[in-house]
CSV table of C-alpha atoms in Angstrom, one decimal:
chain,number,residue,atom,x,y,z
K,609,MET,CA,-3.0,-53.7,37.7
K,610,LYS,CA,-2.5,-51.9,34.4
K,611,CYS,CA,-5.0,-49.3,35.4
K,612,ILE,CA,-3.2,-48.7,38.7
K,613,ASN,CA,0.1,-48.3,36.9
K,614,LEU,CA,-1.4,-45.9,34.5
K,615,LEU,CA,-2.8,-43.8,37.3
K,616,ILE,CA,0.6,-43.7,39.0
K,617,SER,CA,2.3,-42.6,35.8
K,618,CYS,CA,-0.1,-39.8,35.4
K,619,LEU,CA,0.6,-38.6,39.0
K,620,LEU,CA,4.3,-38.7,38.4
K,621,LEU,CA,3.8,-36.7,35.1
K,622,THR,CA,1.9,-33.9,36.8
K,623,GLY,CA,4.4,-33.9,39.7
K,624,CYS,CA,7.3,-33.2,37.3
K,625,CYS,CA,5.6,-30.1,36.0
K,626,GLY,CA,5.5,-28.6,39.5
K,627,LYS,CA,8.7,-26.7,39.7
K,628,ILE,CA,8.1,-24.1,37.1
K,629,GLY,CA,9.7,-21.1,38.9
K,630,PRO,CA,13.3,-21.7,38.0
K,631,GLN,CA,12.6,-22.2,34.3
K,632,CYS,CA,10.3,-19.1,34.2
K,633,LEU,CA,13.0,-17.0,35.9
K,634,LYS,CA,15.6,-18.2,33.5
K,635,TYR,CA,13.8,-17.0,30.4
K,636,ASP,CA,11.5,-14.3,31.6
K,637,SER,CA,14.0,-12.3,33.6
K,638,MET,CA,16.1,-11.7,30.4
K,639,ALA,CA,13.0,-10.9,28.4
K,640,TYR,CA,11.9,-8.3,30.9
K,641,ASN,CA,15.4,-6.9,31.2
K,642,LYS,CA,15.6,-6.4,27.5
K,643,SER,CA,12.2,-4.8,27.3
K,644,VAL,CA,13.0,-2.3,30.1
K,645,GLN,CA,16.2,-1.2,28.4
K,646,GLN,CA,14.5,-0.7,25.0
K,647,SER,CA,11.6,1.1,26.7
K,648,MET,CA,13.9,3.6,28.5
K,649,ASP,CA,16.0,4.2,25.4
K,650,SER,CA,12.9,4.8,23.3
K,651,GLN,CA,11.5,7.3,26.0
K,652,LEU,CA,14.7,9.2,26.1
K,653,LEU,CA,14.9,9.4,22.3
K,654,MET,CA,11.2,10.4,22.0
K,655,ASN,CA,11.6,13.3,24.5
K,656,ILE,CA,14.7,14.6,22.6
K,657,VAL,CA,12.8,14.5,19.3
K,658,ARG,CA,9.8,16.3,21.0
K,659,LEU,CA,12.0,19.1,22.1
K,660,ARG,CA,13.3,19.6,18.5
K,661,TYR,CA,9.7,20.4,17.6
K,662,ARG,CA,9.1,22.4,20.8
K,663,ASP,CA,6.6,19.9,22.1
K,664,THR,CA,6.3,19.0,25.7
K,665,PRO,CA,8.4,16.1,27.0
K,666,THR,CA,6.8,13.5,29.3
K,667,PHE,CA,8.6,11.2,31.6
K,668,LEU,CA,7.3,7.8,32.8
K,669,GLN,CA,9.1,5.7,35.4
K,670,ILE,CA,8.5,2.0,35.6
K,671,GLY,CA,7.5,1.5,39.2
K,672,ILE,CA,7.1,-2.2,39.9
K,673,MET,CA,7.2,-5.2,37.7
K,674,SER,CA,6.0,-8.6,38.8
K,675,SER,CA,4.9,-11.8,37.2
K,676,ALA,CA,2.9,-14.5,39.0
K,677,TYR,CA,2.8,-18.0,37.7
K,678,GLU,CA,0.1,-20.5,38.5
K,679,LEU,CA,0.1,-24.2,37.7
K,680,LYS,CA,-3.2,-26.0,38.1
K,681,ARG,CA,-3.3,-29.8,38.0
K,682,ASN,CA,-6.1,-32.2,38.3
K,683,ILE,CA,-6.4,-35.9,38.0
K,684,SER,CA,-9.5,-38.1,38.0
K,685,ALA,CA,-10.8,-41.4,36.8
K,686,GLU,CA,-14.1,-43.0,35.9
K,687,LEU,CA,-15.4,-46.5,35.4
K,688,LYS,CA,-17.6,-47.2,32.4
K,689,VAL,CA,-19.7,-50.3,31.7
K,690,THR,CA,-19.2,-51.2,28.1
K,691,GLU,CA,-21.8,-53.8,27.3
K,692,GLY,CA,-25.5,-53.7,27.8
K,693,GLY,CA,-25.5,-51.3,30.7
K,694,SER,CA,-25.5,-54.3,33.1
K,695,ALA,CA,-23.9,-53.9,36.4
K,696,HIS,CA,-22.2,-57.2,35.8
K,697,GLY,CA,-20.8,-56.3,32.3
K,698,PRO,CA,-17.2,-55.5,31.5
K,699,MET,CA,-15.9,-52.2,32.9
K,700,VAL,CA,-13.3,-49.8,31.6
K,701,PHE,CA,-11.0,-47.6,33.8
K,702,ILE,CA,-10.6,-44.1,32.2
K,703,PRO,CA,-7.9,-41.8,33.8
K,704,LYS,CA,-8.2,-38.0,33.2
K,705,VAL,CA,-5.3,-35.6,33.7
K,706,GLY,CA,-5.4,-31.8,33.2
K,707,VAL,CA,-2.6,-29.2,33.5
K,708,ASP,CA,-3.2,-25.4,33.2
K,709,PHE,CA,-0.4,-22.9,33.2
K,710,ILE,CA,-1.3,-19.3,33.8
K,711,GLU,CA,0.9,-16.2,33.8
K,712,LYS,CA,-0.2,-13.0,35.5
K,713,PRO,CA,2.2,-10.1,34.7
K,714,THR,CA,1.7,-6.8,36.4
K,715,THR,CA,3.6,-3.6,35.6
K,716,THR,CA,3.0,-0.2,37.2
K,717,TYR,CA,4.0,3.1,35.7
K,718,GLN,CA,4.4,6.5,37.4
K,719,GLN,CA,4.4,9.8,35.6
K,720,LEU,CA,7.3,11.9,36.9
K,721,ARG,CA,6.0,15.3,38.0
K,722,GLY,CA,5.5,17.5,41.0
K,723,ASP,CA,7.7,20.2,42.6
K,724,ASN,CA,10.7,18.0,43.4
K,725,PHE,CA,10.9,16.5,40.0
K,726,VAL,CA,10.6,19.8,38.2
K,727,LYS,CA,13.2,21.4,40.5
K,728,GLU,CA,15.7,18.6,39.7
K,729,LEU,CA,14.9,18.8,36.0
K,730,LEU,CA,15.6,22.5,35.9
K,731,SER,CA,18.5,22.6,38.4
K,732,PRO,CA,22.1,22.8,37.1
K,733,ILE,CA,24.0,19.6,37.1
K,734,LYS,CA,26.0,19.3,40.3
K,735,MET,CA,29.8,19.6,40.4
K,736,SER,CA,29.8,16.3,42.3
K,737,THR,CA,28.1,14.6,39.3
K,738,ILE,CA,30.7,15.8,36.9
K,739,ALA,CA,33.4,14.5,39.2
K,740,ILE,CA,31.8,11.1,39.6
K,741,LEU,CA,31.4,10.7,35.8
K,742,GLN,CA,35.0,11.6,35.2
K,743,THR,CA,36.4,9.3,37.9
K,744,SER,CA,34.2,6.5,36.6
K,745,GLY,CA,35.9,6.5,33.3
K,746,TRP,CA,33.9,8.8,31.0
K,747,ARG,CA,35.9,10.9,28.6
K,748,ILE,CA,36.3,14.4,29.9
K,749,ASP,CA,35.5,16.0,26.6
K,750,ARG,CA,32.2,14.1,26.4
K,751,ILE,CA,31.3,15.1,29.9
K,752,LEU,CA,32.1,18.8,29.4
K,753,ARG,CA,30.4,19.1,26.0
K,754,CYS,CA,27.2,17.6,27.4
K,755,CYS,CA,27.1,19.0,30.9
K,756,VAL,CA,28.7,22.5,30.6
K,757,GLN,CA,27.4,25.5,28.7
K,758,LYS,CA,30.1,28.0,29.8
K,759,MET,CA,33.5,27.9,31.4
K,760,ASN,CA,35.2,31.2,32.3
K,761,GLY,CA,33.0,32.9,29.7
K,762,ILE,CA,33.8,30.5,26.9
K,763,GLN,CA,30.5,29.4,25.5
K,764,ASN,CA,29.5,25.9,24.5
K,765,ALA,CA,26.6,26.6,22.3
K,766,PHE,CA,24.9,28.4,25.2
K,767,THR,CA,21.8,29.3,23.2
K,768,ALA,CA,21.3,25.6,22.2
K,769,SER,CA,20.4,24.8,25.8
K,770,SER,CA,16.9,26.1,25.0
K,771,PRO,CA,14.6,25.8,22.0
K,772,THR,CA,16.5,25.9,18.7
K,773,PRO,CA,17.9,29.4,18.2
K,774,ASP,CA,17.5,31.4,15.0
K,775,VAL,CA,21.2,32.3,14.9
K,776,MET,CA,24.2,30.0,15.2
K,777,PRO,CA,25.8,29.8,18.6
K,778,GLN,CA,29.3,30.4,19.8
K,779,TYR,CA,31.1,27.1,20.2
K,780,ARG,CA,34.5,26.9,18.4
K,781,GLU,CA,36.8,27.9,21.3
K,782,PHE,CA,35.0,25.5,23.7
K,783,LEU,CA,35.5,22.6,21.2
K,784,GLU,CA,39.1,23.5,21.0
K,785,LEU,CA,39.4,23.5,24.8
K,786,CYS,CA,37.7,20.1,25.0
K,787,ARG,CA,40.1,18.7,22.4
K,788,LEU,CA,43.0,20.0,24.5
K,789,PHE,CA,41.6,18.4,27.7
K,790,ARG,CA,41.2,15.1,25.8
K,791,ASP,CA,44.8,15.2,24.7
K,792,VAL,CA,45.9,15.8,28.2
K,793,GLU,CA,43.6,13.0,29.4
K,794,LEU,CA,45.2,10.5,27.0
K,795,GLN,CA,48.6,11.3,28.5
K,796,ASN,CA,47.2,10.7,32.0
K,797,GLY,CA,47.7,14.3,32.9
K,798,ILE,CA,44.3,15.4,34.1
K,799,ASP,CA,41.9,14.5,37.0
K,800,ILE,CA,39.0,16.0,38.9
K,801,ILE,CA,39.2,15.6,42.7
K,802,GLY,CA,37.0,16.6,45.6
K,803,GLU,CA,38.3,17.8,49.0
K,804,LYS,CA,36.2,18.1,52.0
K,805,GLU,CA,36.7,21.1,54.3
K,806,PRO,CA,37.6,19.8,57.8
K,807,LYS,CA,35.2,22.2,59.6
K,808,SER,CA,32.2,21.7,57.4
K,809,SER,CA,30.7,19.2,55.1
K,810,HIS,CA,31.4,21.4,52.0
K,811,VAL,CA,33.4,19.8,49.2
K,812,ASP,CA,35.6,21.8,46.9
K,813,TYR,CA,36.4,20.4,43.5
K,814,TYR,CA,39.7,20.9,41.6
K,815,LEU,CA,40.8,20.3,38.1
K,816,VAL,CA,44.4,18.9,38.5
K,817,LEU,CA,46.9,19.1,35.6
K,818,ASP,CA,50.1,17.1,35.7
K,819,GLY,CA,52.7,19.2,33.9
K,820,SER,CA,55.3,16.3,34.0
K,821,GLN,CA,53.1,14.2,31.7
K,822,VAL,CA,51.9,16.8,29.2
K,823,ASN,CA,53.3,18.9,26.4
K,824,HIS,CA,53.7,22.4,27.8
K,825,SER,CA,52.4,24.0,24.6
K,826,THR,CA,49.1,22.2,25.3
K,827,LEU,CA,48.9,23.4,28.9
K,828,ASN,CA,49.8,27.0,27.8
K,829,ARG,CA,46.9,27.0,25.4
K,830,ILE,CA,44.6,25.8,28.1
K,831,TRP,CA,45.7,28.5,30.5
K,832,GLN,CA,45.3,31.1,27.7
K,833,LEU,CA,41.8,30.1,26.8
K,834,LEU,CA,40.6,29.9,30.4
K,835,ASP,CA,42.5,33.1,31.4
K,836,ILE,CA,44.3,31.1,34.1
K,837,GLU,CA,47.7,32.1,35.6
K,838,PRO,CA,50.3,30.2,33.6
K,839,GLY,CA,51.8,27.3,35.6
K,840,THR,CA,48.7,26.8,37.7
K,841,GLU,CA,48.2,23.0,37.8
K,842,ARG,CA,45.6,22.9,40.6
K,843,ILE,CA,42.5,24.8,39.4
K,844,ARG,CA,39.5,25.3,41.6
K,845,MET,CA,36.1,24.5,40.0
K,846,VAL,CA,33.5,27.0,41.0
K,847,PRO,CA,29.8,26.9,40.2
K,848,TYR,CA,28.6,29.8,38.2
K,849,HIS,CA,28.0,32.9,40.4
K,850,GLY,CA,27.7,35.7,37.9
K,851,LYS,CA,31.1,37.3,38.9
K,852,LYS,CA,34.4,37.4,37.1
K,853,HIS,CA,36.6,34.4,37.9
K,854,GLN,CA,39.9,34.5,39.8
K,855,ARG,CA,43.0,33.5,37.9
K,856,ASP,CA,43.3,30.2,39.7
K,857,GLU,CA,39.8,29.0,39.2
K,858,ILE,CA,37.3,27.9,36.6
K,859,VAL,CA,33.7,29.3,36.9
K,860,ILE,CA,31.6,26.6,35.4
K,861,ASP,CA,28.0,27.2,34.3
K,862,THR,CA,26.5,23.7,34.0
K,863,ARG,CA,23.4,22.7,32.1
K,864,SER,CA,20.3,21.4,33.8
K,865,PRO,CA,18.9,18.0,32.6
K,866,LEU,CA,16.3,19.8,30.6
K,867,ASN,CA,19.0,22.1,29.1
K,868,LEU,CA,20.9,18.9,28.1
K,869,PHE,CA,17.9,17.5,26.4
K,870,TYR,CA,17.4,20.7,24.4
K,871,PHE,CA,21.1,20.7,23.5
K,872,LEU,CA,20.9,17.1,22.2
K,873,SER,CA,17.7,17.8,20.3
K,874,GLN,CA,19.8,20.1,18.0
K,875,GLY,CA,21.2,16.8,16.7
K,876,VAL,CA,17.9,15.6,15.3
K,877,HIS,CA,17.8,15.6,11.5
K,878,VAL,CA,14.2,16.4,10.7
K,879,PRO,CA,12.7,15.8,7.3
K,880,THR,CA,13.2,18.7,4.8
K,881,GLN,CA,9.4,19.0,4.4
K,882,HIS,CA,9.1,19.8,8.1
K,883,GLU,CA,11.6,22.6,7.9
K,884,LEU,CA,9.9,24.1,4.8
K,885,CYS,CA,6.5,24.2,6.4
K,886,GLY,CA,7.8,25.7,9.6
K,887,LYS,CA,7.4,22.9,12.1
K,888,VAL,CA,10.9,23.4,13.4
K,889,THR,CA,13.3,26.4,13.6
K,890,VAL,CA,16.0,26.5,10.9
K,891,THR,CA,19.2,28.1,12.4
K,892,ALA,CA,21.1,30.5,10.2
K,893,ASP,CA,24.9,31.2,10.2
K,894,SER,CA,26.5,34.7,10.1
K,895,GLN,CA,25.9,34.8,6.3
K,896,GLY,CA,22.3,33.9,6.5
K,897,ARG,CA,22.8,30.3,5.3
K,898,ARG,CA,21.4,27.2,6.9
K,899,PHE,CA,23.6,26.3,9.9
K,900,ASN,CA,24.7,22.7,10.2
K,901,TRP,CA,24.3,21.6,13.8
K,902,ASP,CA,26.6,18.6,13.2
K,903,GLU,CA,29.5,21.1,13.6
K,904,VAL,CA,28.4,21.4,17.3
K,905,LEU,CA,27.1,17.9,18.0
K,906,ASP,CA,29.7,15.9,16.0
K,907,GLY,CA,30.8,13.0,18.1
K,908,ILE,CA,28.0,13.6,20.6
K,909,MET,CA,24.6,13.0,19.1
K,910,THR,CA,23.1,12.3,15.6
K,911,ILE,CA,19.5,11.3,15.2
K,912,HIS,CA,18.4,10.4,11.7
K,913,SER,CA,14.9,10.4,10.3
K,914,GLY,CA,13.2,8.4,7.5
K,915,SER,CA,9.9,6.8,6.5
K,916,GLU,CA,11.1,3.2,6.4
K,917,ASN,CA,11.5,0.8,9.3
K,918,ARG,CA,15.1,-0.2,9.8
K,919,CYS,CA,16.7,-3.2,11.7
K,920,ASP,CA,20.2,-1.7,12.1
K,921,VAL,CA,19.1,0.8,14.9
K,922,ALA,CA,20.1,1.2,18.5
K,923,ALA,CA,16.8,3.0,19.3
K,924,MET,CA,13.9,4.1,17.1
K,925,VAL,CA,10.6,5.9,17.7
K,926,ASN,CA,7.8,7.0,15.4
K,927,TYR,CA,6.8,10.6,15.9
K,928,ARG,CA,4.6,12.8,13.7
K,929,GLY,CA,4.5,9.9,11.2
K,930,VAL,CA,8.3,9.8,10.8
K,931,ASN,CA,10.8,7.3,12.1
K,932,PHE,CA,13.6,8.8,14.2
K,933,TYR,CA,16.5,6.6,15.0
K,934,ILE,CA,20.1,6.2,16.2
K,935,ASP,CA,22.2,4.1,13.9
K,936,ASP,CA,23.5,1.0,15.7
K,937,ARG,CA,27.0,1.7,14.3
K,938,ASP,CA,27.0,5.2,15.8
K,939,LEU,CA,29.0,4.4,18.9
K,940,ALA,CA,29.4,8.0,19.9
K,941,SER,CA,25.6,8.7,20.1
K,942,LYS,CA,25.1,5.4,21.9
K,943,SER,CA,27.8,6.4,24.4
K,944,THR,CA,26.1,9.7,25.0
K,945,PHE,CA,22.8,7.8,25.6
K,946,SER,CA,24.5,5.8,28.3
K,947,LEU,CA,26.1,8.9,29.8
K,948,VAL,CA,22.8,10.7,30.0
K,949,SER,CA,21.1,7.8,31.6
K,950,GLN,CA,23.7,7.6,34.4
K,951,LEU,CA,23.7,11.4,34.7
K,952,LEU,CA,19.9,11.4,35.3
K,953,ALA,CA,20.2,8.7,37.9
K,954,LEU,CA,22.8,10.7,39.7
K,955,GLN,CA,21.1,14.1,39.4
K,956,MET,CA,17.5,13.1,40.0
K,957,GLY,CA,17.5,9.8,41.9
K,958,ALA,CA,14.6,7.3,41.9
K,959,PRO,CA,11.1,8.3,42.8
K,960,ASP,CA,9.1,6.7,45.5
K,961,VAL,CA,6.8,4.0,44.2
K,962,PRO,CA,3.7,2.5,45.9
K,963,ILE,CA,4.0,-1.0,47.4
K,964,LEU,CA,2.4,-3.7,45.3
K,965,THR,CA,0.5,-6.4,47.1
K,966,ILE,CA,0.5,-9.7,45.3
K,967,PRO,CA,-1.8,-12.5,46.5
K,968,LEU,CA,-0.1,-15.8,47.1
K,969,ASN,CA,-3.2,-18.0,46.4
K,970,ASN,CA,-6.5,-17.6,44.7
């Protein structure tokens, strides 16, 4: 009877181990989620650093992630004669229980390339993307500083949208304009809206200013900088077309995603030794002195470098034997990272991935 009870207990024990799915999902889903987020941030940071060195960026997309779990159980028993080997001697009942737990993770990666990907990478950011980002709550000054390289002829470090220039760019008037827009935004006096033409699917976008909410000296300066007719509160936003703007519109020359990466790469603080040996371009100001790119990228992106591993980082990669990282306390750079991730999703979409077939049984 004791042997039978022991066998039943073993069966119950292995039965309790059967429902492993919920427990695996509880812990593994969070682990995979965290790994994907860290991987995407590291890839974005790596490509920005690469462009500072004029190296070729590479983009990988996680296609499919799966993890199969297998629980193998076995139970057996044997009888052994303990004395003299006689068939009539005392016998011992020996139960045997085995449990094997096997995890089979599968992750597929896809290199983003081909005509469609390259076209999207090099195409100007859409006006609809700027409108969506603004209405979703992103600060208008951050959107414009990242996405726009020229508005009605006012340059936002236009030459920084490509490999690091030898001479400092023009940027001061654009920064002033962005500060004014931010002031108006804080007073709930600015919005970007889209209006669909009734006879077509075309959508026109407008920058709308609310004069009743804003100091008129601020609006006057905005109109002056943009060469807009004073008093115009509904300003049409027009994609760059190479012609002079009308006095009730803003001609906007947006960056492409690749232009944006180049722009952000100017915020990489490379080791002094790499500058001295010519691995990167050192930009000069009008007096021939070393130009500080923090004047352009302040509040947008700062990427530090160092030889030691750090724990207080939001993202870090090792490139050319140097650790490049974003300080975890740098909320501005972290915000830009999030903005860029959303912008890429809006601009480029998700690639097609192959269907992964997973066997249900061995």
